PDB file of C-alpha atoms and ligand atoms in Angstrom:
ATOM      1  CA  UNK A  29      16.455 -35.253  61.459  1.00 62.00           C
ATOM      2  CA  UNK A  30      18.659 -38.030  60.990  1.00 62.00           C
ATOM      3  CA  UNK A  31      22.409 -36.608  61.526  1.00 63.00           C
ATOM      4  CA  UNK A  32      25.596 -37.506  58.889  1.00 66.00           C
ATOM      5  CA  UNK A  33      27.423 -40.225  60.083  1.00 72.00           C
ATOM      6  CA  UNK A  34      30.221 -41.218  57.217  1.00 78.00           C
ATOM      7  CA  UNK A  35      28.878 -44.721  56.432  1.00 85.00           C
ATOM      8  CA  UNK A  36      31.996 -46.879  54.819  1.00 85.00           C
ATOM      9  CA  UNK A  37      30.055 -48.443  51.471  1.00 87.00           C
ATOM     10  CA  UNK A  38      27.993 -45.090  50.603  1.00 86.00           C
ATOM     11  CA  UNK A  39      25.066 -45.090  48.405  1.00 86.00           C
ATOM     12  CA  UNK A  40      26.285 -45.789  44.888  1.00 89.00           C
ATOM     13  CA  UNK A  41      22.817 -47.116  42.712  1.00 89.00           C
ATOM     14  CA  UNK A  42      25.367 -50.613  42.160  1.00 91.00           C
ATOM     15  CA  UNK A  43      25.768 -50.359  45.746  1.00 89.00           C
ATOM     16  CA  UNK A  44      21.973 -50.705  46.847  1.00 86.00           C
ATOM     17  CA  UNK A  45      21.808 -53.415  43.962  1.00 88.00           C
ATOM     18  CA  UNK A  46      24.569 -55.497  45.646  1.00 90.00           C
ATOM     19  CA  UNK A  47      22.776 -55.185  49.237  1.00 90.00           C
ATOM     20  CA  UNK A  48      19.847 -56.534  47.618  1.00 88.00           C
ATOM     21  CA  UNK A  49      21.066 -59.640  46.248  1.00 91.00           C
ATOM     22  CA  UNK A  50      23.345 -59.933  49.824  1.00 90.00           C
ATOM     23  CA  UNK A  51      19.847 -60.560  51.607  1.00 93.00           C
ATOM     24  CA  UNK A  52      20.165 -64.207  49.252  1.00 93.00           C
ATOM     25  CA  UNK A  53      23.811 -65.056  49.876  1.00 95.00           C
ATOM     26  CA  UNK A  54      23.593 -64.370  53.302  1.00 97.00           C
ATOM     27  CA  UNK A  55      20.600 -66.241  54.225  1.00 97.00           C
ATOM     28  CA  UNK A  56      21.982 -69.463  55.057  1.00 97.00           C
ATOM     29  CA  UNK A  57      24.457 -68.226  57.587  1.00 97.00           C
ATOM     30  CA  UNK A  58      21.703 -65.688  58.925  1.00 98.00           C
ATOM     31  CA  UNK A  59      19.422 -68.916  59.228  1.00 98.00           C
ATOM     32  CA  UNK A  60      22.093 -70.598  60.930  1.00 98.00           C
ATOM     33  CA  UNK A  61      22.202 -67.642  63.459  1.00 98.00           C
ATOM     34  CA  UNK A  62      17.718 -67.327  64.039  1.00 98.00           C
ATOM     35  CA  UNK A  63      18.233 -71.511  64.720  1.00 98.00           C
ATOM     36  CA  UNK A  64      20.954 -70.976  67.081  1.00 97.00           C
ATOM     37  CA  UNK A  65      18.785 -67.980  69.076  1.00 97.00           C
ATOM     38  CA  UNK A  66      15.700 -70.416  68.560  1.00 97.00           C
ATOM     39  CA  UNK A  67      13.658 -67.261  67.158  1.00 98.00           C
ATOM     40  CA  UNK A  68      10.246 -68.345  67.284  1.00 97.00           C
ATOM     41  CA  UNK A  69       6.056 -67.240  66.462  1.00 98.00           C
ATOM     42  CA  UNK A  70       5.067 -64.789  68.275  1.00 98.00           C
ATOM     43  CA  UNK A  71       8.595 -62.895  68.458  1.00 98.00           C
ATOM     44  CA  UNK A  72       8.736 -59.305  68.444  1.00 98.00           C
ATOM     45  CA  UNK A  73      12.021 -58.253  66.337  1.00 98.00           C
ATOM     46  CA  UNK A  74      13.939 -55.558  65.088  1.00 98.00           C
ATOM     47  CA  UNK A  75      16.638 -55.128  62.969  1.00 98.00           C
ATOM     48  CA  UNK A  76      18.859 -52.122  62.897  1.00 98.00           C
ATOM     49  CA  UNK A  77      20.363 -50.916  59.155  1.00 98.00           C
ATOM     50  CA  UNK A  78      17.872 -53.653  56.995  1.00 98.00           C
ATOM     51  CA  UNK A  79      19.402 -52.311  53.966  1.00 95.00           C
ATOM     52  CA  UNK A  80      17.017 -53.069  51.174  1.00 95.00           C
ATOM     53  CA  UNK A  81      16.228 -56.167  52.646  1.00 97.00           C
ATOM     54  CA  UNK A  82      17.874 -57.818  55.234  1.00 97.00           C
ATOM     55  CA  UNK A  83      16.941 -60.340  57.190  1.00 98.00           C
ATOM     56  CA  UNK A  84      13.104 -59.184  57.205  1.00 98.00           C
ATOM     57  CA  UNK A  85      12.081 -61.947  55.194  1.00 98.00           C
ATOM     58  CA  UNK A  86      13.667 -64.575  56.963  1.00 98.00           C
ATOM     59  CA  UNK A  87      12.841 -63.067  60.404  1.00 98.00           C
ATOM     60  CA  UNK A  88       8.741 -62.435  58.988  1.00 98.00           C
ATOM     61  CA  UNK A  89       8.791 -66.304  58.116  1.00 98.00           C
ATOM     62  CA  UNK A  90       9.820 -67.550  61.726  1.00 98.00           C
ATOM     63  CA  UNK A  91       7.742 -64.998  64.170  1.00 98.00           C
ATOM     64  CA  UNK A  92       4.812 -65.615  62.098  1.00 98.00           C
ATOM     65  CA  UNK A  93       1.126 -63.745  62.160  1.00 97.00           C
ATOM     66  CA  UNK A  94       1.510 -63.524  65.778  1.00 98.00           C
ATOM     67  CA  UNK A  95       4.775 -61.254  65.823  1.00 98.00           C
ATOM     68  CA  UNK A  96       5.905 -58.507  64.584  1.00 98.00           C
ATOM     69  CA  UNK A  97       9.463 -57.568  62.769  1.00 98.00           C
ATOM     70  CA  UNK A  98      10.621 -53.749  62.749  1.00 98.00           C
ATOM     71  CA  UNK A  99      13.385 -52.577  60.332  1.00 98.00           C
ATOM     72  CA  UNK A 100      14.912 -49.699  61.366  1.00 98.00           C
ATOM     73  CA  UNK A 101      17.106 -47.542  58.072  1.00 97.00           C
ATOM     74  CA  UNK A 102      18.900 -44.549  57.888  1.00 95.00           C
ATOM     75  CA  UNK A 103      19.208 -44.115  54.375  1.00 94.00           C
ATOM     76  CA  UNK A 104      16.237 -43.376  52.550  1.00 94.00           C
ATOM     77  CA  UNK A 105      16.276 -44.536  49.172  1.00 92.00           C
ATOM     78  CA  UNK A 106      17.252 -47.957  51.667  1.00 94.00           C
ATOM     79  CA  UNK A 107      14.381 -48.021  53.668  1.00 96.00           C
ATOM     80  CA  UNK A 108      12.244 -46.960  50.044  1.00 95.00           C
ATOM     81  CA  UNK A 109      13.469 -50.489  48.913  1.00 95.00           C
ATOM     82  CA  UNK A 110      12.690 -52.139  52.119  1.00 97.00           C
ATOM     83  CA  UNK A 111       9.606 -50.535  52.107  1.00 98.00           C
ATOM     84  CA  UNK A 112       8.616 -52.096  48.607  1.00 97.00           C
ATOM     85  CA  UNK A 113      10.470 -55.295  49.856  1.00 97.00           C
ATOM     86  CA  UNK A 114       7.631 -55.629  52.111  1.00 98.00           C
ATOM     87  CA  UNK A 115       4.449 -54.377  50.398  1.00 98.00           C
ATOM     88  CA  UNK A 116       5.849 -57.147  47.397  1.00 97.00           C
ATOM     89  CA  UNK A 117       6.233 -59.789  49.127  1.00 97.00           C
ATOM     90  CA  UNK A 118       2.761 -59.034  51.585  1.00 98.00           C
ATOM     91  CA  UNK A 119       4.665 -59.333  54.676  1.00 98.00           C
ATOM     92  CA  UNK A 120       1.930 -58.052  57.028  1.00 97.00           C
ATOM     93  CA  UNK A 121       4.042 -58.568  60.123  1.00 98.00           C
ATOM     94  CA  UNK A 122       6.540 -56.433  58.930  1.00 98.00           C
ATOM     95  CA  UNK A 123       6.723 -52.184  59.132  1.00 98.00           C
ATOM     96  CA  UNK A 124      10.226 -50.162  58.055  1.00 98.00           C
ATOM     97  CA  UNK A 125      11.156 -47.009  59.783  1.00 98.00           C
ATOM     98  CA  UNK A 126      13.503 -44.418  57.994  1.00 97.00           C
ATOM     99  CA  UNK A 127      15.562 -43.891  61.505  1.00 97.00           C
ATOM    100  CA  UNK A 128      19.051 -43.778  63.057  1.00 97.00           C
ATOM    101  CA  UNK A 129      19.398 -47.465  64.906  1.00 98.00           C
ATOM    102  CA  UNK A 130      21.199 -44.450  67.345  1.00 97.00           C
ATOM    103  CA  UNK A 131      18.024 -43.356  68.458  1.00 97.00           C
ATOM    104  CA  UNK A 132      15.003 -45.526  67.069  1.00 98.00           C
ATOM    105  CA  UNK A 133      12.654 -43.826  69.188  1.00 97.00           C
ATOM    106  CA  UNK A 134      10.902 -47.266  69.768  1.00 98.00           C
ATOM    107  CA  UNK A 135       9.885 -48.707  73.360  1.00 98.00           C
ATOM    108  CA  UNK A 136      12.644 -49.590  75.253  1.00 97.00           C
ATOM    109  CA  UNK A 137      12.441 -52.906  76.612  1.00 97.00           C
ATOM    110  CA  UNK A 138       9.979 -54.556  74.471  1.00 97.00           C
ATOM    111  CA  UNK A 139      11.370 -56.447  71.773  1.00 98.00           C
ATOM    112  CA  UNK A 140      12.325 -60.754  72.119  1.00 98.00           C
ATOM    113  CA  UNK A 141      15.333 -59.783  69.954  1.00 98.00           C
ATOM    114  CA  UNK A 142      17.111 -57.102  68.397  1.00 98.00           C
ATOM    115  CA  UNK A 143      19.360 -58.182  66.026  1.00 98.00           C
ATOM    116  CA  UNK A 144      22.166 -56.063  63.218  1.00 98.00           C
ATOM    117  CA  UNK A 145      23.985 -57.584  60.205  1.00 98.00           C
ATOM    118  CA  UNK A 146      27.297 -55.886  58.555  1.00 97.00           C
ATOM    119  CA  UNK A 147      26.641 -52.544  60.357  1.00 97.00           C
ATOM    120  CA  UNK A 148      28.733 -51.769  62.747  1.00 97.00           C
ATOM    121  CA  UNK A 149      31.537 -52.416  60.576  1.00 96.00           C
ATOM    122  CA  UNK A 150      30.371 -49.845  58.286  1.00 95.00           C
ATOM    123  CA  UNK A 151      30.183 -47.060  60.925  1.00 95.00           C
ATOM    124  CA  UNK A 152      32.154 -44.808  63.323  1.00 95.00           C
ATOM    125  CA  UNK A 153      31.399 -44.861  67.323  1.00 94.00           C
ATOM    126  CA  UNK A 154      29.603 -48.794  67.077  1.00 96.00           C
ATOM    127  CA  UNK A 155      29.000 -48.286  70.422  1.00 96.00           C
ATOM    128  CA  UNK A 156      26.077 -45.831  70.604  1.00 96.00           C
ATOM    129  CA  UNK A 157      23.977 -48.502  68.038  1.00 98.00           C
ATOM    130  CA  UNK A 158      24.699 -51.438  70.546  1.00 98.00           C
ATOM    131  CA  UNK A 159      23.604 -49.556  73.724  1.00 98.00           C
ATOM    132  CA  UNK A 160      20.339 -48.841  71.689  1.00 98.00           C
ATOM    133  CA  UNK A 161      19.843 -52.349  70.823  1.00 98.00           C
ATOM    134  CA  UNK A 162      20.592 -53.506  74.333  1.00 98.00           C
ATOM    135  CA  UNK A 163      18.108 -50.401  75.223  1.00 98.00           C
ATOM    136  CA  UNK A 164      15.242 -51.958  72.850  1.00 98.00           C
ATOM    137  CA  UNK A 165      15.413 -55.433  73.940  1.00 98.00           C
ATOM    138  CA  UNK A 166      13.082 -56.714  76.725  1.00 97.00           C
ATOM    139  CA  UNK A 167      14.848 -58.441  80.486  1.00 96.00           C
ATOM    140  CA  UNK A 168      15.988 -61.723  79.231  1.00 96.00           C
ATOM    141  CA  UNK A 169      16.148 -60.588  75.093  1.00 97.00           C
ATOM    142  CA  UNK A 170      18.584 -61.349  73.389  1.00 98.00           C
ATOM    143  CA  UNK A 171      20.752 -58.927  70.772  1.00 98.00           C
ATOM    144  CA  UNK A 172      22.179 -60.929  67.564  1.00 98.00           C
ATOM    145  CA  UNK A 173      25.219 -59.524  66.188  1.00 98.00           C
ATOM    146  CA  UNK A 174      26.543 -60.368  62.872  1.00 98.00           C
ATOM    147  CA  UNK A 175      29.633 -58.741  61.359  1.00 98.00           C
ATOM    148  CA  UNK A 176      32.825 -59.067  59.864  1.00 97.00           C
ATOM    149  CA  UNK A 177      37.001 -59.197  60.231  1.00 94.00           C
ATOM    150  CA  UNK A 178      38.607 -58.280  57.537  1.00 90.00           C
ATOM    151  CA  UNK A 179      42.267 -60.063  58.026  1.00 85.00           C
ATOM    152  CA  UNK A 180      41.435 -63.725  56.378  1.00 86.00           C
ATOM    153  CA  UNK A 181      40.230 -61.572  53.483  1.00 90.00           C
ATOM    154  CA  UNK A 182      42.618 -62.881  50.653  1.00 90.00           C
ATOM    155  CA  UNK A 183      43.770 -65.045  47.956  1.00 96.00           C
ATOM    156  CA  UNK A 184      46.204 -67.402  46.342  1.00 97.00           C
ATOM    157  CA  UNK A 185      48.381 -67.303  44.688  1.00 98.00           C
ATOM    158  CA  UNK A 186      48.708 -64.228  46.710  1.00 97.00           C
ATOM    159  CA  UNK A 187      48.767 -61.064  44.655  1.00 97.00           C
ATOM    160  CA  UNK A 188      50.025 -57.459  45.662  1.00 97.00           C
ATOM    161  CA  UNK A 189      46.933 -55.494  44.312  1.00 98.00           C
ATOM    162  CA  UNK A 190      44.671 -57.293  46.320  1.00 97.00           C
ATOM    163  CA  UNK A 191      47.127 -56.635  49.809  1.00 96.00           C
ATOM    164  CA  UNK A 192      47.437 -53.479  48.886  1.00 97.00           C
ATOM    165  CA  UNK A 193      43.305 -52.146  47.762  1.00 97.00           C
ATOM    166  CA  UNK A 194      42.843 -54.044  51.218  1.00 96.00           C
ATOM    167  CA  UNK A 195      45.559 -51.933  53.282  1.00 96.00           C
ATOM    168  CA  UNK A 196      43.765 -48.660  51.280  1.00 97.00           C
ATOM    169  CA  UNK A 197      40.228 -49.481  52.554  1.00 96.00           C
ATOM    170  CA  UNK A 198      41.309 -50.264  55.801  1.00 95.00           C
ATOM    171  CA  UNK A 199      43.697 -47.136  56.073  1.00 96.00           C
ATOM    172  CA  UNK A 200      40.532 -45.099  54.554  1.00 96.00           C
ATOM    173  CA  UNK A 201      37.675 -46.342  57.177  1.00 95.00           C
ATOM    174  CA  UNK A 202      40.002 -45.569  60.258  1.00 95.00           C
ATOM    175  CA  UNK A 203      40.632 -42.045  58.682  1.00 94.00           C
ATOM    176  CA  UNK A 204      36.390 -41.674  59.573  1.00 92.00           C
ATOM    177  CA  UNK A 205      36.786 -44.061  63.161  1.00 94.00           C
ATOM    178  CA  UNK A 206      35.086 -46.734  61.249  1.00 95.00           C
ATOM    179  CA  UNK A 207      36.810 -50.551  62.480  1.00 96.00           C
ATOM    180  CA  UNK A 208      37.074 -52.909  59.975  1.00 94.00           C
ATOM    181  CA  UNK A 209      38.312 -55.761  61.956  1.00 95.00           C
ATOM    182  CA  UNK A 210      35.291 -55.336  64.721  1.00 96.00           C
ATOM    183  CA  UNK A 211      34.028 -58.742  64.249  1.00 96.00           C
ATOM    184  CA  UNK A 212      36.177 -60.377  66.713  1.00 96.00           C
ATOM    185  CA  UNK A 213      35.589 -57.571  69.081  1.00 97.00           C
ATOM    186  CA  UNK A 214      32.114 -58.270  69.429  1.00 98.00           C
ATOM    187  CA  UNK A 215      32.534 -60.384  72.413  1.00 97.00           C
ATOM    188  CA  UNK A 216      34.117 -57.737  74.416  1.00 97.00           C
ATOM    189  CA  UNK A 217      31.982 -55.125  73.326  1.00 98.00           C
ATOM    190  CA  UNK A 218      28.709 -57.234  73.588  1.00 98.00           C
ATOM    191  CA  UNK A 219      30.060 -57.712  77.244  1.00 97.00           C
ATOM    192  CA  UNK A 220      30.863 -54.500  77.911  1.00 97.00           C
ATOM    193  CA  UNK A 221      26.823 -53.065  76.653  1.00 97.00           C
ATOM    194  CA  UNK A 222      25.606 -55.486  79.709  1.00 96.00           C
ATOM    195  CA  UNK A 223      25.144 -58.699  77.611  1.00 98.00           C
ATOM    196  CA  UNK A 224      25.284 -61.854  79.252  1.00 97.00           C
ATOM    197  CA  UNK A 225      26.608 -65.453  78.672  1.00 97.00           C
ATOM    198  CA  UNK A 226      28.278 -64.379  74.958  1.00 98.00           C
ATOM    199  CA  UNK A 227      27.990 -67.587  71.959  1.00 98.00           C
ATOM    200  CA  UNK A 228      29.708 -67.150  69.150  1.00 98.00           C
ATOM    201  CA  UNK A 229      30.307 -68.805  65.666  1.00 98.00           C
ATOM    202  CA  UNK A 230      32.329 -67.923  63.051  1.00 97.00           C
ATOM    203  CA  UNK A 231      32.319 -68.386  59.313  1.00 97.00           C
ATOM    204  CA  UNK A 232      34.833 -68.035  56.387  1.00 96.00           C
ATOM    205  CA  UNK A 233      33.959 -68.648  52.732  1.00 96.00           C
ATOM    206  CA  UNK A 234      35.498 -69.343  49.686  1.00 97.00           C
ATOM    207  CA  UNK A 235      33.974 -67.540  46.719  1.00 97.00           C
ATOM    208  CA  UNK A 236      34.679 -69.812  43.001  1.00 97.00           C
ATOM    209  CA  UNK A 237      34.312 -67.945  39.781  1.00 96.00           C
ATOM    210  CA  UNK A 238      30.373 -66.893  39.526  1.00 94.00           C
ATOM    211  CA  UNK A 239      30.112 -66.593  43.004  1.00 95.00           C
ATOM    212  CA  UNK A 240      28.521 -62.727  43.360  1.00 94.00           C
ATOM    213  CA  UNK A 241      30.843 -62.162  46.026  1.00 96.00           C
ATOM    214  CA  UNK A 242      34.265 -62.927  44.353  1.00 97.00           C
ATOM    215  CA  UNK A 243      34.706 -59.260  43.469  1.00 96.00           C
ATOM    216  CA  UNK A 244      33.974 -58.043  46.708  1.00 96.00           C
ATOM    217  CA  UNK A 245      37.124 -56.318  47.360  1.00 96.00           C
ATOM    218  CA  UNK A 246      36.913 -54.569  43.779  1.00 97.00           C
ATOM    219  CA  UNK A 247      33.014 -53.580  44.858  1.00 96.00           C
ATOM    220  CA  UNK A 248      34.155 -52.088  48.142  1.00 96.00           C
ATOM    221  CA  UNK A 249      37.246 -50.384  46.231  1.00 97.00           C
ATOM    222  CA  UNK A 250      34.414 -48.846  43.658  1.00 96.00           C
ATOM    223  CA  UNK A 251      32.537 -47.878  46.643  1.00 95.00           C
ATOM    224  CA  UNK A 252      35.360 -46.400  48.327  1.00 95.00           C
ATOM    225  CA  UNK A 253      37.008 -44.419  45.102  1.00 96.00           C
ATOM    226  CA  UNK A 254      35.941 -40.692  45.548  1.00 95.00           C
ATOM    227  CA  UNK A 255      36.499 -41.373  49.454  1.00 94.00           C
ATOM    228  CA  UNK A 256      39.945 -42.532  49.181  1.00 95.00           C
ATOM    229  CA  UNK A 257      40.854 -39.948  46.611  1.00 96.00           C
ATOM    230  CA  UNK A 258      39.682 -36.934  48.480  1.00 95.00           C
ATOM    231  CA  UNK A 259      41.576 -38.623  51.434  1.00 94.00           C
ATOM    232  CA  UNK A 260      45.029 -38.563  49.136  1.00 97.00           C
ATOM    233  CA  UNK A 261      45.189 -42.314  50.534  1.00 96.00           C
ATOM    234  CA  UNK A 262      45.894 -42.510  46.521  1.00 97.00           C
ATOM    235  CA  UNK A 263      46.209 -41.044  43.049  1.00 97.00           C
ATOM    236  CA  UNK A 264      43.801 -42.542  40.120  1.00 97.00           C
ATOM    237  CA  UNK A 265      46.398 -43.748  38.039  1.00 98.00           C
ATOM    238  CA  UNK A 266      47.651 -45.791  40.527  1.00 98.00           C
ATOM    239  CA  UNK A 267      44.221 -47.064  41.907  1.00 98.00           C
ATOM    240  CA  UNK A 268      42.706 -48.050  38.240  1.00 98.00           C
ATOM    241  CA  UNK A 269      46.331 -49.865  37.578  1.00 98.00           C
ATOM    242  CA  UNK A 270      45.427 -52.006  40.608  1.00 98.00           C
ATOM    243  CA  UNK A 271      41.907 -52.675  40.338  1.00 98.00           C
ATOM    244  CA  UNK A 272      42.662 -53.834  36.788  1.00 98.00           C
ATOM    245  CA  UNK A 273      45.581 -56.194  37.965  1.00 98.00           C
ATOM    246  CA  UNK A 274      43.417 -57.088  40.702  1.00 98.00           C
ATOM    247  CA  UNK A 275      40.264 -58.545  38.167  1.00 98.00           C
ATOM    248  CA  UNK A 276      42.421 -60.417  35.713  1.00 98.00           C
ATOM    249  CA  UNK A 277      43.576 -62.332  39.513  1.00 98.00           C
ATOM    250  CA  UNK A 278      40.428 -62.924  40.376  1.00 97.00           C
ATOM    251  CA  UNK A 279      38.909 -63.651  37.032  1.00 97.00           C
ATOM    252  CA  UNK A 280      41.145 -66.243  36.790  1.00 97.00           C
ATOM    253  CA  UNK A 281      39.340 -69.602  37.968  1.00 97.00           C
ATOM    254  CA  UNK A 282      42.863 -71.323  39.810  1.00 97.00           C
ATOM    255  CA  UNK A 283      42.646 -68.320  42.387  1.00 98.00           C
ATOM    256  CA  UNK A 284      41.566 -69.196  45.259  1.00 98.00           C
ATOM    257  CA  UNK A 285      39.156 -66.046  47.137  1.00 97.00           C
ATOM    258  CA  UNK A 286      39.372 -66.507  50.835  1.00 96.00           C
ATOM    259  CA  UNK A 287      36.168 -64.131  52.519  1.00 96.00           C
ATOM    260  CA  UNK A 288      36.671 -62.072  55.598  1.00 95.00           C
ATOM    261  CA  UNK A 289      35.859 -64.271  58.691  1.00 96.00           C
ATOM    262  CA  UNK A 290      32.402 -63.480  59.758  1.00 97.00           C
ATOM    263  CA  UNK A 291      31.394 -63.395  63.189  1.00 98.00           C
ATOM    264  CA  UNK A 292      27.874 -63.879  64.802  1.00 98.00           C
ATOM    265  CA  UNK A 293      27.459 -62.966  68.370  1.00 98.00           C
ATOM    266  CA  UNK A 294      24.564 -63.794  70.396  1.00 98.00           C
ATOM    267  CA  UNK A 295      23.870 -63.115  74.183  1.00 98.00           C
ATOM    268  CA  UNK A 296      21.139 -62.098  76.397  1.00 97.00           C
ATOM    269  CA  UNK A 297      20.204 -59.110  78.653  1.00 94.00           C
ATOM    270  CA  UNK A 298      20.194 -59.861  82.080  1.00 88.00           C
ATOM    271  CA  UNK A 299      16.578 -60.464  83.619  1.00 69.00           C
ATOM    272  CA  UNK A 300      16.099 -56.823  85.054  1.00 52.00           C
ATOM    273  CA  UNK A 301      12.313 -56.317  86.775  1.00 44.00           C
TER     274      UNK A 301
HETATM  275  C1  SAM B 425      26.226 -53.161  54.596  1.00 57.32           C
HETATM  276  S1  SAM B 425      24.570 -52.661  54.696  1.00 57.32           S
HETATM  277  C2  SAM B 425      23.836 -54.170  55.304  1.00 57.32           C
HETATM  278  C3  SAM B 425      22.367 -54.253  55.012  1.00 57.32           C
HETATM  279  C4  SAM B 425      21.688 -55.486  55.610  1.00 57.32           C
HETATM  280  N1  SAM B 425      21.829 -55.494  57.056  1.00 57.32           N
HETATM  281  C5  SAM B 425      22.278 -56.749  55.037  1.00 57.32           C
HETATM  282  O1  SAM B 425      23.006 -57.457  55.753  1.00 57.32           O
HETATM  283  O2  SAM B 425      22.031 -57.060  53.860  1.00 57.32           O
HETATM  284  C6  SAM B 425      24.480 -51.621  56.131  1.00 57.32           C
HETATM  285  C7  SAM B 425      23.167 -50.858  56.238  1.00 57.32           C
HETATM  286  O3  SAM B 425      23.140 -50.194  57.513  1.00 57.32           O
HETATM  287  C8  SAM B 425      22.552 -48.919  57.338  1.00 57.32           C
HETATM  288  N2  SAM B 425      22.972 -48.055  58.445  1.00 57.32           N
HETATM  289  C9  SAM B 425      24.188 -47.521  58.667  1.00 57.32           C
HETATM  290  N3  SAM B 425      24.176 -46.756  59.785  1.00 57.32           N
HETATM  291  C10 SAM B 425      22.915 -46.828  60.279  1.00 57.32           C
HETATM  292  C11 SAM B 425      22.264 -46.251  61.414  1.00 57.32           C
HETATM  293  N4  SAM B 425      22.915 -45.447  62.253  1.00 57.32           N
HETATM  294  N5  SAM B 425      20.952 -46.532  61.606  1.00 57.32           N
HETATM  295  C12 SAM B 425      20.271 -47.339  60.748  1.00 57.32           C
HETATM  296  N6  SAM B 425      20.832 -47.889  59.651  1.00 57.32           N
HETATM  297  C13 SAM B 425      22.134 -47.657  59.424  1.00 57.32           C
HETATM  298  C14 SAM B 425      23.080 -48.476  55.983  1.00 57.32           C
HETATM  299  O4  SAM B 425      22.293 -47.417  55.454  1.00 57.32           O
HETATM  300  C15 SAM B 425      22.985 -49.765  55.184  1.00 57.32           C
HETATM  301  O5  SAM B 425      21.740 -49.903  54.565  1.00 57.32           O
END
């Protein structure tokens, strides 16, 4: 039984749709990240919260015949698509479990790398999916972080619907203990689970009109309605004034959309017997 936890994006149908096409606009900086670790054949992998996809492609491609990827989901319907992911695109090296990255229930100690994209900013008490990663991954492993900041999040000109959906969505995930600035904190915490000799790199993007992530914010707002309502963070009046105010901004093609900085965090369990 997998228990609530009060994940930040939910499970909206446009939601799952937007994870899916993530796994594509992510995959260069994921690549980036597999390079830098030096992933390899023969690899055993998991990755905690796949989504609908993930990095299993990308991870199935580089560990080859001779290793194995496992995605571990909480969500149903999520691991449903990664499950279909998989059978689709005959990925023979890959399985998906429908469990809490809390408490896999796989082998300690017996994965090459165990590795988590855009999770733990979506979730309360990080913490307890880190020591299970560190748990998973064999003496000398190495657990791959990547997550996000939210502060460089912005544009310009510099517009007061966008500061202010920001300030709601952040005031609304601390409400449930869920961090939206945890990316830089990754170090520490990494540190702090046991992990040795920390790397990290970060990224920031700019998104130009057509870019599937220049509404982000407005996604993540859409995401976040019922949430921030029930939380009185809000009224709806108020809300649909400034998501409306907040498209014509970004529809316009001289604003300039500034991502969140996105950290990656790599570092290696100490070589235990
Ligand atoms: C923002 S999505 C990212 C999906 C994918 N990692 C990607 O980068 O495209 C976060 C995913 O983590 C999953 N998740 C959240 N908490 C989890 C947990 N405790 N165990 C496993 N998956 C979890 C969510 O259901 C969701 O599919």
């Amino acid at each position: 039984m997998i228990e609530a936890d009060p994940y930040f994006l939910g499970y909206r149908q446009e939601e799952q749709d937007r994870l899916g096409r993530q796994a594509l606009e992510l995959a260069a900086d994921s690549n980036w990240l597999f390079d830098h670790v030096g992933v390899s054949a023969g690899w055993r992998v998991v990755e905690i919260g796949c989504g609908p996809q993930g990095c299993l492609g990308l991870l199935a491609g580089r560990v080859g015949a001779a290793g194995r990827v496992v995605g571990v989901e909480r969500s149903v319907e999520q691991a449903q698509r990664a499950q279909s992911f998989v059978a689709d695109c005959h990925l023979a090296n890959v399985e998906v479990l429908h469990a809490d990255g809390r408490k896999t229930g796989l082998p300690e100690q017996s994965f090459d790398l165990v590795t988590a994209r855009l999770v733990l900013v979506n979730v309360p008490q990080p913490e307890g999916l880190l020591q299970e990663m560190v748990r998973l991954v064999r003496p000398g492993g190495i657990v791959a972080l990547h997550e996000a900041e939210s502060s460089t999040q912005r544009c310009d000109p510099p517009h007061h619907a966008q500061t202010r959906l920001l300030e709601l969505l952040n005031a609304s995930a601390e409400m449930d203990g869920i961090d939206r600035t945890i990316g830089s904190k990754l170090p520490r915490l990494m540190r702090e689970a046991g992990l040795a000799d920390v790397r990290v790199q970060p990224w920031v993007h700019a998104y130009p009109v057509g870019h599937g992530r220049r509404m982000l914010l407005l996604d993540f707002v859409e995401n976040a309605r019922v949430r921030m309502l029930g939380q009185k963070l809000i009224g709806e009046a108020e809300l649909n004034e400034l998501t409306a105010l907040l498209k014509r901004h970004l529809e316009d093609p001289e604003t300039l959309v500034l991502s969140s900085v996105f950290i990656q965090a790599w570092g290696h369990t100490t070589d235990r017997p």
